[in-house]
Coordinates of C-alpha atoms in Angstrom, one line a residue:
X27 CA 176.9 -74.3 85.0
X28 CA 177.6 -78.0 85.0
X29 CA 180.5 -77.6 82.6
X30 CA 182.0 -74.9 84.9
X31 CA 181.7 -77.2 87.9
X32 CA 183.4 -80.0 86.0
X33 CA 186.3 -77.7 85.0
X34 CA 187.2 -77.3 88.7
X35 CA 186.7 -81.0 89.5
X36 CA 183.2 -80.8 91.0
X37 CA 179.7 -81.8 90.0
X38 CA 176.0 -80.9 90.7
X39 CA 176.0 -82.7 94.0
X40 CA 178.8 -80.2 95.1
X41 CA 176.3 -77.3 95.2
X42 CA 175.6 -76.5 98.8
X43 CA 173.8 -73.1 98.3
X44 CA 173.2 -70.4 95.7
X45 CA 174.7 -67.1 96.8
X46 CA 173.1 -64.1 95.2
X47 CA 174.8 -60.7 94.9
X48 CA 171.5 -58.9 94.0
X49 CA 168.1 -59.7 92.8
X50 CA 168.1 -58.4 89.2
X51 CA 166.6 -60.8 86.7
X52 CA 170.0 -61.6 85.2
X53 CA 171.3 -62.6 88.6
X54 CA 168.4 -64.7 90.0
X55 CA 166.9 -66.1 86.8
X56 CA 168.2 -69.6 87.4
X57 CA 168.1 -69.5 91.2
X58 CA 164.8 -71.4 91.5
X59 CA 166.0 -74.1 89.1
X60 CA 169.2 -74.5 91.1
X61 CA 167.4 -74.5 94.5
X62 CA 165.0 -77.1 93.3
X63 CA 167.5 -79.2 91.5
X64 CA 170.2 -79.2 94.1
X65 CA 168.1 -78.8 97.3
X66 CA 170.2 -75.9 98.6
X67 CA 169.1 -72.5 99.9
X68 CA 169.2 -69.3 97.9
X69 CA 171.1 -66.8 100.2
X70 CA 171.4 -63.1 100.0
X71 CA 171.6 -60.0 102.1
X72 CA 168.5 -59.4 104.2
X73 CA 167.8 -56.1 102.4
X74 CA 167.7 -58.0 99.1
X75 CA 165.2 -60.7 100.1
X76 CA 162.0 -58.5 99.6
X77 CA 163.4 -57.5 96.1
X78 CA 163.9 -61.2 95.3
X79 CA 160.4 -62.0 96.4
X80 CA 159.2 -59.2 94.2
X81 CA 157.6 -57.3 97.0
X82 CA 159.1 -54.3 95.1
X83 CA 161.3 -54.0 92.0
X84 CA 164.6 -52.2 92.0
X85 CA 165.3 -52.6 88.3
X86 CA 165.6 -50.4 85.2
X87 CA 162.4 -50.0 83.1
X88 CA 162.2 -50.3 79.4
X89 CA 161.4 -46.6 79.2
X90 CA 164.5 -45.7 81.3
X91 CA 166.7 -47.8 78.9
X92 CA 165.2 -46.2 75.8
X93 CA 165.8 -42.8 77.2
X94 CA 169.6 -43.7 77.3
X95 CA 169.6 -45.4 73.9
X96 CA 171.7 -42.6 72.4
X97 CA 174.6 -43.5 74.7
X98 CA 177.3 -45.8 73.2
X99 CA 176.6 -49.5 73.9
X100 CA 173.2 -49.0 75.5
X101 CA 171.2 -50.1 72.4
X102 CA 173.1 -53.3 71.7
X103 CA 173.0 -54.2 75.4
X104 CA 169.2 -53.5 75.5
X105 CA 168.6 -55.7 72.4
X106 CA 170.7 -58.5 74.0
X107 CA 168.8 -58.2 77.4
X108 CA 165.4 -58.3 75.7
X109 CA 166.4 -61.3 73.5
X110 CA 167.7 -63.1 76.6
X111 CA 164.4 -62.7 78.4
X112 CA 165.2 -59.7 80.5
X113 CA 161.6 -58.7 80.9
X114 CA 160.2 -62.2 81.7
X115 CA 158.9 -63.2 85.1
X116 CA 161.4 -64.8 87.4
X117 CA 160.0 -67.6 89.6
X118 CA 160.1 -67.2 93.3
X119 CA 163.4 -68.8 94.5
X120 CA 162.4 -68.9 98.2
X121 CA 165.2 -66.4 99.1
X122 CA 166.7 -66.5 102.6
X123 CA 168.9 -63.9 104.3
X124 CA 172.5 -64.7 105.2
X125 CA 172.2 -66.4 108.6
X126 CA 174.7 -64.1 110.4
X127 CA 177.4 -61.6 109.6
X128 CA 180.8 -63.0 108.8
X129 CA 181.8 -66.2 107.1
X130 CA 179.1 -68.6 105.9
X131 CA 179.1 -72.2 106.9
X132 CA 179.7 -73.3 103.3
X133 CA 182.6 -74.8 101.5
X134 CA 185.3 -72.1 101.2
X135 CA 183.7 -70.1 104.1
X136 CA 182.7 -67.2 101.8
X137 CA 182.2 -63.8 103.6
X138 CA 179.4 -61.7 102.1
X139 CA 180.2 -58.0 102.2
X140 CA 177.2 -55.6 102.0
X141 CA 177.9 -53.1 99.2
X142 CA 174.7 -51.2 98.7
X143 CA 174.4 -48.9 95.7
X144 CA 173.5 -51.0 92.7
X145 CA 170.6 -52.2 94.8
X146 CA 169.8 -51.7 98.5
X147 CA 171.0 -55.2 99.5
X148 CA 173.8 -55.7 97.0
X149 CA 176.7 -57.8 98.3
X150 CA 180.1 -58.7 97.0

């Protein structure tokens, strides 16, 4: 991530918040590290906060993946996901809901758009 920031002329101190599209492991795995390291909030749609806290899981199970292993691309993806730690516990990132609809008071004024489907609280 630091290299990506440097590519656009920024550094770690430029991180004001972590915006999360949804709370699958591959999208929040580093959120706690970023929150703690850069002292910024982890923000997401209100419907996704309980998922991030692991009050419930809205994620595919190993059994569901194996049942689809015959489909092209599923098995290589599954092996990659497992090797990358896809079944490991993700630490609590102290998720917070977006404070209000519309533009966020952050650099660039991003506007989260609720796009449920992939998960209940998915945002673009």
